[in-house]
């Protein structure tokens, strides 16, 4: 279905929750190293509950490595608070990649600058950012809604 990319995730329960969201939408979860936890982490599996082993997870040494394996037509959307384009104004297609940043730092500035036309945000008030898994849920299920899956 879709592809969710977490760049250098740090908090196991967030990644566990995102794994569950990916399973629920039949999406692939791509984790870009370094990870802030081991893949055997108890908290990771706990957040993903019994489902973690069913999640389609791919591990990458870098985002460049991931991109090198994809076709040139692959579309990437970068989720950030540093743009004004709302996620609900984007048109999502199956196989799109939704790219999210790490909990403490967000996505690297150079990645955002190089992909400025593909950056989208979840409009919000009164806080600097949303929890990573919450942000994934909002955008992933909007993509699924658009595709009626
Ligand atoms: C906890 S946030 C990162 C916070 C970080 N201090 C920052 O300023 O980017 C983790 C990730 O969730 C996603 N995220 C959180 N809130 C978002 C929002 N309102 N719009 C788009 N993405 C968001 C982004 O991908 C972000 O990199």
Short mmCIF file of N, CA and C and ligand atoms in Angstrom, two decimals:
data_model
loop_
_atom_site.label_atom_id
_atom_site.label_comp_id
_atom_site.label_asym_id
_atom_site.label_seq_id
_atom_site.Cartn_x
_atom_site.Cartn_y
_atom_site.Cartn_z
N UNK A 1 0.85 -1.20 0.00
CA UNK A 1 0.00 0.00 0.00
C UNK A 1 0.89 1.25 0.00
N UNK A 2 1.13 1.80 1.19
CA UNK A 2 2.02 2.97 1.29
C UNK A 2 3.33 2.54 1.95
N UNK A 3 4.25 3.49 2.01
CA UNK A 3 5.53 3.26 2.67
C UNK A 3 5.73 4.34 3.72
N UNK A 4 6.01 3.93 4.94
CA UNK A 4 6.28 4.89 6.01
C UNK A 4 7.77 4.79 6.33
N UNK A 5 8.44 5.94 6.32
CA UNK A 5 9.88 5.96 6.62
C UNK A 5 10.09 6.72 7.93
N UNK A 6 10.76 6.10 8.88
CA UNK A 6 11.16 6.79 10.10
C UNK A 6 12.67 6.96 10.04
N UNK A 7 13.10 8.23 10.00
CA UNK A 7 14.54 8.49 9.96
C UNK A 7 15.07 8.54 11.40
N UNK A 8 15.95 7.64 11.71
CA UNK A 8 16.63 7.59 13.02
C UNK A 8 15.68 7.69 14.22
N UNK A 9 14.67 6.81 14.26
CA UNK A 9 13.74 6.88 15.40
C UNK A 9 14.46 6.54 16.71
N UNK A 10 13.99 7.17 17.80
CA UNK A 10 14.71 7.04 19.07
C UNK A 10 13.92 6.30 20.15
N UNK A 11 12.59 6.37 20.08
CA UNK A 11 11.76 5.90 21.19
C UNK A 11 11.01 4.64 20.77
N UNK A 12 11.34 3.47 21.38
CA UNK A 12 10.74 2.21 20.92
C UNK A 12 9.22 2.17 20.88
N UNK A 13 8.50 2.68 21.90
CA UNK A 13 7.03 2.59 21.81
C UNK A 13 6.47 3.35 20.61
N UNK A 14 7.12 4.43 20.20
CA UNK A 14 6.65 5.15 19.01
C UNK A 14 6.77 4.26 17.78
N UNK A 15 7.93 3.63 17.62
CA UNK A 15 8.14 2.77 16.45
C UNK A 15 7.19 1.56 16.51
N UNK A 16 6.97 1.03 17.71
CA UNK A 16 6.02 -0.09 17.85
C UNK A 16 4.62 0.32 17.41
N UNK A 17 4.21 1.50 17.83
CA UNK A 17 2.89 2.00 17.42
C UNK A 17 2.81 2.22 15.92
N UNK A 18 3.87 2.76 15.36
CA UNK A 18 3.88 3.01 13.91
C UNK A 18 3.83 1.67 13.16
N UNK A 19 4.50 0.66 13.70
CA UNK A 19 4.44 -0.67 13.08
C UNK A 19 3.00 -1.17 13.01
N UNK A 20 2.29 -0.93 14.07
CA UNK A 20 0.88 -1.37 14.13
C UNK A 20 0.04 -0.61 13.10
N UNK A 21 0.31 0.68 12.96
CA UNK A 21 -0.40 1.49 11.95
C UNK A 21 -0.09 0.98 10.55
N UNK A 22 1.16 0.60 10.34
CA UNK A 22 1.56 0.09 9.02
C UNK A 22 0.85 -1.23 8.73
N UNK A 23 0.78 -2.09 9.73
CA UNK A 23 0.09 -3.36 9.53
C UNK A 23 -1.38 -3.11 9.20
N UNK A 24 -2.00 -2.18 9.93
CA UNK A 24 -3.43 -1.90 9.75
C UNK A 24 -3.74 -1.34 8.36
N UNK A 25 -2.74 -0.74 7.72
CA UNK A 25 -2.96 -0.17 6.38
C UNK A 25 -2.21 -0.97 5.32
N UNK A 26 -1.64 -2.11 5.73
CA UNK A 26 -0.87 -2.96 4.82
C UNK A 26 0.26 -2.16 4.16
N UNK A 27 0.89 -1.30 4.95
CA UNK A 27 2.01 -0.49 4.47
C UNK A 27 3.33 -1.08 4.93
N UNK A 28 4.40 -0.69 4.26
CA UNK A 28 5.74 -1.13 4.66
C UNK A 28 6.37 -0.08 5.56
N UNK A 29 7.03 -0.54 6.62
CA UNK A 29 7.72 0.36 7.54
C UNK A 29 9.22 0.30 7.24
N UNK A 30 9.78 1.46 6.88
CA UNK A 30 11.22 1.56 6.61
C UNK A 30 11.87 2.29 7.77
N UNK A 31 12.88 1.68 8.38
CA UNK A 31 13.59 2.31 9.50
C UNK A 31 15.01 2.63 9.03
N UNK A 32 15.37 3.91 9.15
CA UNK A 32 16.70 4.35 8.72
C UNK A 32 17.59 4.47 9.95
N UNK A 33 18.71 3.78 9.95
CA UNK A 33 19.65 3.76 11.07
C UNK A 33 20.42 5.09 11.15
N UNK A 34 20.98 5.42 12.34
CA UNK A 34 20.98 4.62 13.55
C UNK A 34 19.66 4.69 14.29
N UNK A 35 19.28 3.55 14.87
CA UNK A 35 18.07 3.51 15.70
C UNK A 35 18.46 3.74 17.16
N UNK A 36 17.57 4.32 17.92
CA UNK A 36 17.84 4.57 19.33
C UNK A 36 17.51 3.37 20.20
N UNK A 37 17.37 2.19 19.61
CA UNK A 37 16.99 0.98 20.36
C UNK A 37 17.36 -0.23 19.52
N UNK A 38 17.28 -1.40 20.16
CA UNK A 38 17.56 -2.63 19.43
C UNK A 38 16.24 -3.17 18.86
N UNK A 39 16.32 -3.89 17.76
CA UNK A 39 15.11 -4.43 17.15
C UNK A 39 14.45 -5.49 18.03
N UNK A 40 15.17 -5.93 19.06
CA UNK A 40 14.59 -6.91 19.99
C UNK A 40 13.96 -6.24 21.21
N UNK A 41 13.96 -4.92 21.22
CA UNK A 41 13.50 -4.19 22.40
C UNK A 41 12.09 -4.63 22.82
N UNK A 42 11.96 -4.88 24.11
CA UNK A 42 10.67 -5.35 24.64
C UNK A 42 9.57 -4.30 24.45
N UNK A 43 9.96 -3.04 24.65
CA UNK A 43 8.97 -1.95 24.54
C UNK A 43 8.46 -1.79 23.10
N UNK A 44 9.34 -2.10 22.15
CA UNK A 44 8.97 -2.02 20.73
C UNK A 44 7.86 -3.03 20.45
N UNK A 45 8.09 -4.26 20.91
CA UNK A 45 7.11 -5.33 20.67
C UNK A 45 5.84 -5.10 21.47
N UNK A 46 6.02 -4.54 22.66
CA UNK A 46 4.86 -4.30 23.51
C UNK A 46 3.92 -3.29 22.85
N UNK A 47 4.50 -2.22 22.30
CA UNK A 47 3.66 -1.20 21.66
C UNK A 47 3.02 -1.76 20.39
N UNK A 48 3.72 -2.65 19.72
CA UNK A 48 3.16 -3.27 18.51
C UNK A 48 2.32 -4.48 18.87
N UNK A 49 2.28 -4.79 20.18
CA UNK A 49 1.56 -5.95 20.71
C UNK A 49 1.95 -7.22 19.97
N UNK A 50 1.00 -8.07 19.74
CA UNK A 50 1.34 -9.37 19.15
C UNK A 50 1.64 -9.26 17.67
N UNK A 51 1.46 -8.07 17.14
CA UNK A 51 1.50 -7.93 15.69
C UNK A 51 2.88 -7.67 15.11
N UNK A 52 3.85 -7.35 15.98
CA UNK A 52 5.12 -6.84 15.47
C UNK A 52 5.74 -7.77 14.41
N UNK A 53 5.65 -9.08 14.65
CA UNK A 53 6.28 -10.03 13.72
C UNK A 53 5.60 -10.04 12.36
N UNK A 54 4.37 -9.52 12.29
CA UNK A 54 3.65 -9.49 11.01
C UNK A 54 3.91 -8.20 10.22
N UNK A 55 4.57 -7.24 10.87
CA UNK A 55 4.81 -5.96 10.19
C UNK A 55 5.92 -6.14 9.16
N UNK A 56 5.68 -5.57 7.98
CA UNK A 56 6.71 -5.62 6.93
C UNK A 56 7.71 -4.50 7.20
N UNK A 57 8.85 -4.87 7.82
CA UNK A 57 9.85 -3.86 8.22
C UNK A 57 11.10 -4.01 7.36
N UNK A 58 11.62 -2.87 6.90
CA UNK A 58 12.90 -2.89 6.18
C UNK A 58 13.86 -1.93 6.87
N UNK A 59 15.08 -2.39 7.03
CA UNK A 59 16.10 -1.57 7.72
C UNK A 59 17.09 -1.02 6.69
N UNK A 60 17.47 0.25 6.85
CA UNK A 60 18.39 0.88 5.91
C UNK A 60 19.52 1.56 6.66
N UNK A 61 20.70 1.57 6.03
CA UNK A 61 21.83 2.26 6.66
C UNK A 61 21.72 3.76 6.47
N UNK A 62 21.05 4.19 5.42
CA UNK A 62 20.88 5.63 5.19
C UNK A 62 19.66 5.84 4.29
N UNK A 63 19.16 7.07 4.28
CA UNK A 63 18.03 7.38 3.41
C UNK A 63 18.46 7.30 1.94
N UNK A 64 19.72 7.66 1.67
CA UNK A 64 20.25 7.54 0.30
C UNK A 64 20.20 6.10 -0.18
N UNK A 65 20.56 5.17 0.70
CA UNK A 65 20.52 3.74 0.34
C UNK A 65 19.11 3.34 -0.03
N UNK A 66 18.15 3.79 0.75
CA UNK A 66 16.74 3.47 0.46
C UNK A 66 16.38 4.02 -0.93
N UNK A 67 16.69 5.29 -1.15
CA UNK A 67 16.30 5.93 -2.42
C UNK A 67 16.94 5.26 -3.63
N UNK A 68 18.17 4.79 -3.44
CA UNK A 68 18.88 4.15 -4.55
C UNK A 68 18.17 2.89 -5.04
N UNK A 69 17.39 2.25 -4.16
CA UNK A 69 16.72 1.00 -4.55
C UNK A 69 15.35 1.25 -5.18
N UNK A 70 14.92 2.50 -5.19
CA UNK A 70 13.58 2.81 -5.70
C UNK A 70 13.65 3.37 -7.12
N UNK A 71 12.52 3.29 -7.81
CA UNK A 71 12.50 3.83 -9.17
C UNK A 71 12.54 5.36 -9.12
N UNK A 72 12.91 5.96 -10.24
CA UNK A 72 13.01 7.43 -10.26
C UNK A 72 11.64 8.09 -10.21
N UNK A 73 10.60 7.28 -10.44
CA UNK A 73 9.23 7.84 -10.39
C UNK A 73 8.66 7.83 -8.96
N UNK A 74 9.39 7.23 -8.05
CA UNK A 74 8.89 7.14 -6.67
C UNK A 74 8.65 8.53 -6.09
N UNK A 75 7.52 8.68 -5.40
CA UNK A 75 7.18 9.98 -4.82
C UNK A 75 7.40 9.94 -3.30
N UNK A 76 8.04 10.99 -2.80
CA UNK A 76 8.32 11.10 -1.36
C UNK A 76 7.63 12.35 -0.82
N UNK A 77 7.01 12.22 0.33
CA UNK A 77 6.45 13.37 1.05
C UNK A 77 7.19 13.47 2.39
N UNK A 78 7.65 14.67 2.72
CA UNK A 78 8.44 14.89 3.93
C UNK A 78 7.58 15.64 4.95
N UNK A 79 7.39 15.02 6.10
CA UNK A 79 6.51 15.59 7.13
C UNK A 79 7.31 16.47 8.08
N UNK A 80 6.89 17.75 8.14
CA UNK A 80 7.63 18.71 8.94
C UNK A 80 6.70 19.83 9.40
N UNK A 81 7.09 20.47 10.50
CA UNK A 81 6.34 21.65 10.94
C UNK A 81 6.83 22.89 10.19
N UNK A 82 7.88 22.74 9.39
CA UNK A 82 8.53 23.91 8.77
C UNK A 82 8.07 24.20 7.35
N UNK A 83 6.80 24.00 7.09
CA UNK A 83 6.21 24.36 5.79
C UNK A 83 4.77 24.78 6.06
N UNK A 84 4.15 25.41 5.06
CA UNK A 84 2.75 25.82 5.25
C UNK A 84 1.78 24.93 4.47
N UNK A 85 2.30 24.05 3.64
CA UNK A 85 1.41 23.21 2.81
C UNK A 85 0.80 22.08 3.66
N UNK A 86 -0.52 22.09 3.78
CA UNK A 86 -1.19 21.12 4.64
C UNK A 86 -1.24 19.74 3.98
N UNK A 87 -1.14 18.71 4.81
CA UNK A 87 -1.14 17.33 4.30
C UNK A 87 -2.43 17.01 3.55
N UNK A 88 -3.56 17.64 3.94
CA UNK A 88 -4.84 17.31 3.29
C UNK A 88 -4.96 17.97 1.92
N UNK A 89 -4.02 18.82 1.55
CA UNK A 89 -4.00 19.39 0.20
C UNK A 89 -3.13 18.56 -0.74
N UNK A 90 -2.48 17.54 -0.21
CA UNK A 90 -1.67 16.66 -1.06
C UNK A 90 -2.55 15.54 -1.59
N UNK A 91 -2.23 15.06 -2.78
CA UNK A 91 -2.94 13.90 -3.34
C UNK A 91 -2.00 12.71 -3.23
N UNK A 92 -2.40 11.74 -2.44
CA UNK A 92 -1.54 10.59 -2.20
C UNK A 92 -1.91 9.44 -3.15
N UNK A 93 -0.88 8.70 -3.53
CA UNK A 93 -1.09 7.51 -4.36
C UNK A 93 -0.50 6.31 -3.66
N UNK A 94 -0.97 5.12 -4.06
CA UNK A 94 -0.39 3.91 -3.51
C UNK A 94 1.09 3.89 -3.86
N UNK A 95 1.88 3.31 -2.99
CA UNK A 95 3.34 3.21 -3.13
C UNK A 95 4.10 4.48 -2.77
N UNK A 96 3.38 5.57 -2.46
CA UNK A 96 4.08 6.78 -2.01
C UNK A 96 4.88 6.49 -0.73
N UNK A 97 5.93 7.27 -0.53
CA UNK A 97 6.74 7.19 0.70
C UNK A 97 6.44 8.41 1.57
N UNK A 98 6.07 8.17 2.81
CA UNK A 98 5.80 9.24 3.77
C UNK A 98 6.96 9.24 4.77
N UNK A 99 7.71 10.34 4.78
CA UNK A 99 8.99 10.36 5.52
C UNK A 99 8.87 11.23 6.77
N UNK A 100 9.22 10.65 7.93
CA UNK A 100 9.09 11.33 9.22
C UNK A 100 10.45 11.41 9.91
N UNK A 101 10.61 12.48 10.73
CA UNK A 101 11.90 12.71 11.38
C UNK A 101 11.97 12.14 12.78
N UNK A 102 13.15 12.27 13.37
CA UNK A 102 13.35 11.70 14.71
C UNK A 102 12.68 12.57 15.77
N UNK A 103 12.40 11.95 16.89
CA UNK A 103 11.60 12.58 17.94
C UNK A 103 12.21 13.89 18.45
N UNK A 104 13.52 13.93 18.66
CA UNK A 104 14.11 15.14 19.26
C UNK A 104 14.43 16.22 18.24
N UNK A 105 14.77 15.83 17.03
CA UNK A 105 15.30 16.83 16.09
C UNK A 105 14.49 17.02 14.81
N UNK A 106 13.57 16.16 14.52
CA UNK A 106 12.85 16.26 13.26
C UNK A 106 13.72 15.83 12.09
N UNK A 107 13.31 16.19 10.89
CA UNK A 107 14.08 15.82 9.68
C UNK A 107 15.25 16.78 9.51
N UNK A 108 16.38 16.30 8.97
CA UNK A 108 17.54 17.17 8.75
C UNK A 108 17.21 18.33 7.81
N UNK A 109 17.75 19.50 8.13
CA UNK A 109 17.49 20.71 7.33
C UNK A 109 17.85 20.50 5.86
N UNK A 110 18.97 19.81 5.61
CA UNK A 110 19.40 19.65 4.21
C UNK A 110 18.43 18.78 3.42
N UNK A 111 17.83 17.80 4.08
CA UNK A 111 16.84 16.94 3.40
C UNK A 111 15.58 17.77 3.08
N UNK A 112 15.18 18.61 4.02
CA UNK A 112 13.99 19.45 3.79
C UNK A 112 14.28 20.45 2.66
N UNK A 113 15.46 21.07 2.69
CA UNK A 113 15.80 22.08 1.67
C UNK A 113 15.85 21.45 0.28
N UNK A 114 16.33 20.22 0.20
CA UNK A 114 16.46 19.55 -1.11
C UNK A 114 15.11 19.06 -1.63
N UNK A 115 14.10 19.05 -0.76
CA UNK A 115 12.78 18.50 -1.15
C UNK A 115 11.66 19.47 -0.80
N UNK A 116 11.95 20.73 -0.94
CA UNK A 116 11.04 21.77 -0.43
C UNK A 116 9.63 21.66 -1.02
N UNK A 117 9.52 21.23 -2.28
CA UNK A 117 8.20 21.14 -2.92
C UNK A 117 7.40 19.92 -2.45
N UNK A 118 8.06 19.02 -1.76
CA UNK A 118 7.38 17.80 -1.31
C UNK A 118 7.24 17.76 0.21
N UNK A 119 7.40 18.92 0.86
CA UNK A 119 7.22 18.99 2.30
C UNK A 119 5.76 19.30 2.61
N UNK A 120 5.22 18.62 3.61
CA UNK A 120 3.83 18.86 4.03
C UNK A 120 3.78 18.91 5.56
N UNK A 121 2.73 19.55 6.07
CA UNK A 121 2.60 19.70 7.52
C UNK A 121 1.19 19.34 7.99
N UNK A 122 1.08 19.04 9.26
CA UNK A 122 -0.23 18.87 9.90
C UNK A 122 -0.48 20.16 10.68
N UNK A 123 -1.40 20.99 10.20
CA UNK A 123 -1.62 22.27 10.88
C UNK A 123 -2.03 22.04 12.34
N UNK A 124 -1.50 22.84 13.25
CA UNK A 124 -1.80 22.66 14.68
C UNK A 124 -1.55 23.97 15.40
N UNK A 125 -1.95 24.03 16.66
CA UNK A 125 -1.80 25.24 17.47
C UNK A 125 -1.31 24.87 18.86
N UNK A 126 -0.56 25.76 19.48
CA UNK A 126 -0.25 25.66 20.89
C UNK A 126 0.82 24.66 21.29
N UNK A 127 1.45 23.99 20.33
CA UNK A 127 2.54 23.05 20.66
C UNK A 127 3.54 23.09 19.51
N UNK A 128 4.79 22.73 19.81
CA UNK A 128 5.82 22.79 18.75
C UNK A 128 5.65 21.68 17.73
N UNK A 129 5.20 20.51 18.18
CA UNK A 129 5.02 19.39 17.25
C UNK A 129 4.13 18.34 17.90
N UNK A 130 3.70 17.39 17.09
CA UNK A 130 2.91 16.26 17.58
C UNK A 130 3.84 15.09 17.88
N UNK A 131 3.34 14.14 18.63
CA UNK A 131 4.07 12.89 18.83
C UNK A 131 4.25 12.21 17.46
N UNK A 132 5.39 11.56 17.30
CA UNK A 132 5.71 10.94 16.00
C UNK A 132 4.63 9.95 15.54
N UNK A 133 4.21 9.04 16.42
CA UNK A 133 3.22 8.03 16.00
C UNK A 133 1.87 8.68 15.70
N UNK A 134 1.54 9.74 16.41
CA UNK A 134 0.29 10.47 16.14
C UNK A 134 0.36 11.10 14.75
N UNK A 135 1.50 11.72 14.44
CA UNK A 135 1.66 12.35 13.12
C UNK A 135 1.55 11.30 12.01
N UNK A 136 2.16 10.14 12.22
CA UNK A 136 2.08 9.07 11.21
C UNK A 136 0.62 8.66 11.02
N UNK A 137 -0.10 8.48 12.13
CA UNK A 137 -1.50 8.02 12.03
C UNK A 137 -2.34 8.99 11.21
N UNK A 138 -2.17 10.28 11.48
CA UNK A 138 -2.98 11.29 10.79
C UNK A 138 -2.75 11.24 9.28
N UNK A 139 -1.50 11.22 8.88
CA UNK A 139 -1.19 11.32 7.44
C UNK A 139 -1.43 9.98 6.74
N UNK A 140 -1.07 8.90 7.39
CA UNK A 140 -1.23 7.58 6.76
C UNK A 140 -2.72 7.27 6.52
N UNK A 141 -3.55 7.61 7.48
CA UNK A 141 -4.97 7.32 7.30
C UNK A 141 -5.64 8.32 6.36
N UNK A 142 -5.09 9.51 6.19
CA UNK A 142 -5.58 10.41 5.14
C UNK A 142 -5.24 9.81 3.77
N UNK A 143 -4.02 9.29 3.65
CA UNK A 143 -3.63 8.64 2.38
C UNK A 143 -4.56 7.45 2.10
N UNK A 144 -4.83 6.65 3.14
CA UNK A 144 -5.72 5.49 2.97
C UNK A 144 -7.14 5.95 2.63
N UNK A 145 -7.59 7.04 3.27
CA UNK A 145 -8.94 7.56 2.98
C UNK A 145 -9.03 7.95 1.50
N UNK A 146 -8.00 8.67 1.02
CA UNK A 146 -8.03 9.11 -0.38
C UNK A 146 -8.07 7.93 -1.34
N UNK A 147 -7.39 6.85 -0.97
CA UNK A 147 -7.34 5.67 -1.84
C UNK A 147 -8.49 4.70 -1.54
N UNK A 148 -9.34 5.08 -0.58
CA UNK A 148 -10.47 4.22 -0.17
C UNK A 148 -10.01 2.82 0.19
N UNK A 149 -8.90 2.73 0.96
CA UNK A 149 -8.47 1.39 1.35
C UNK A 149 -8.81 1.11 2.82
C1 LIG B 1 8.27 14.90 17.66
S1 LIG B 1 8.40 15.42 16.01
C2 LIG B 1 9.97 16.25 15.93
C3 LIG B 1 10.05 17.51 16.70
C4 LIG B 1 11.28 18.31 16.39
N1 LIG B 1 11.68 19.01 17.59
C5 LIG B 1 11.02 19.29 15.26
O1 LIG B 1 10.99 20.48 15.53
O2 LIG B 1 10.87 18.87 14.11
C6 LIG B 1 8.83 13.95 15.13
C7 LIG B 1 8.36 13.95 13.70
O3 LIG B 1 6.94 13.89 13.68
C8 LIG B 1 6.46 14.57 12.52
N2 LIG B 1 5.57 15.65 12.97
C9 LIG B 1 5.23 15.98 14.23
N3 LIG B 1 4.34 16.99 14.24
C10 LIG B 1 4.12 17.32 12.94
C11 LIG B 1 3.30 18.27 12.26
N4 LIG B 1 2.52 19.11 12.93
N5 LIG B 1 3.33 18.32 10.92
C12 LIG B 1 4.10 17.45 10.22
N6 LIG B 1 4.91 16.53 10.79
C13 LIG B 1 4.91 16.45 12.13
C14 LIG B 1 7.67 15.10 11.77
O4 LIG B 1 8.05 14.20 10.76
C15 LIG B 1 8.72 15.16 12.87
O5 LIG B 1 10.02 15.10 12.34
#
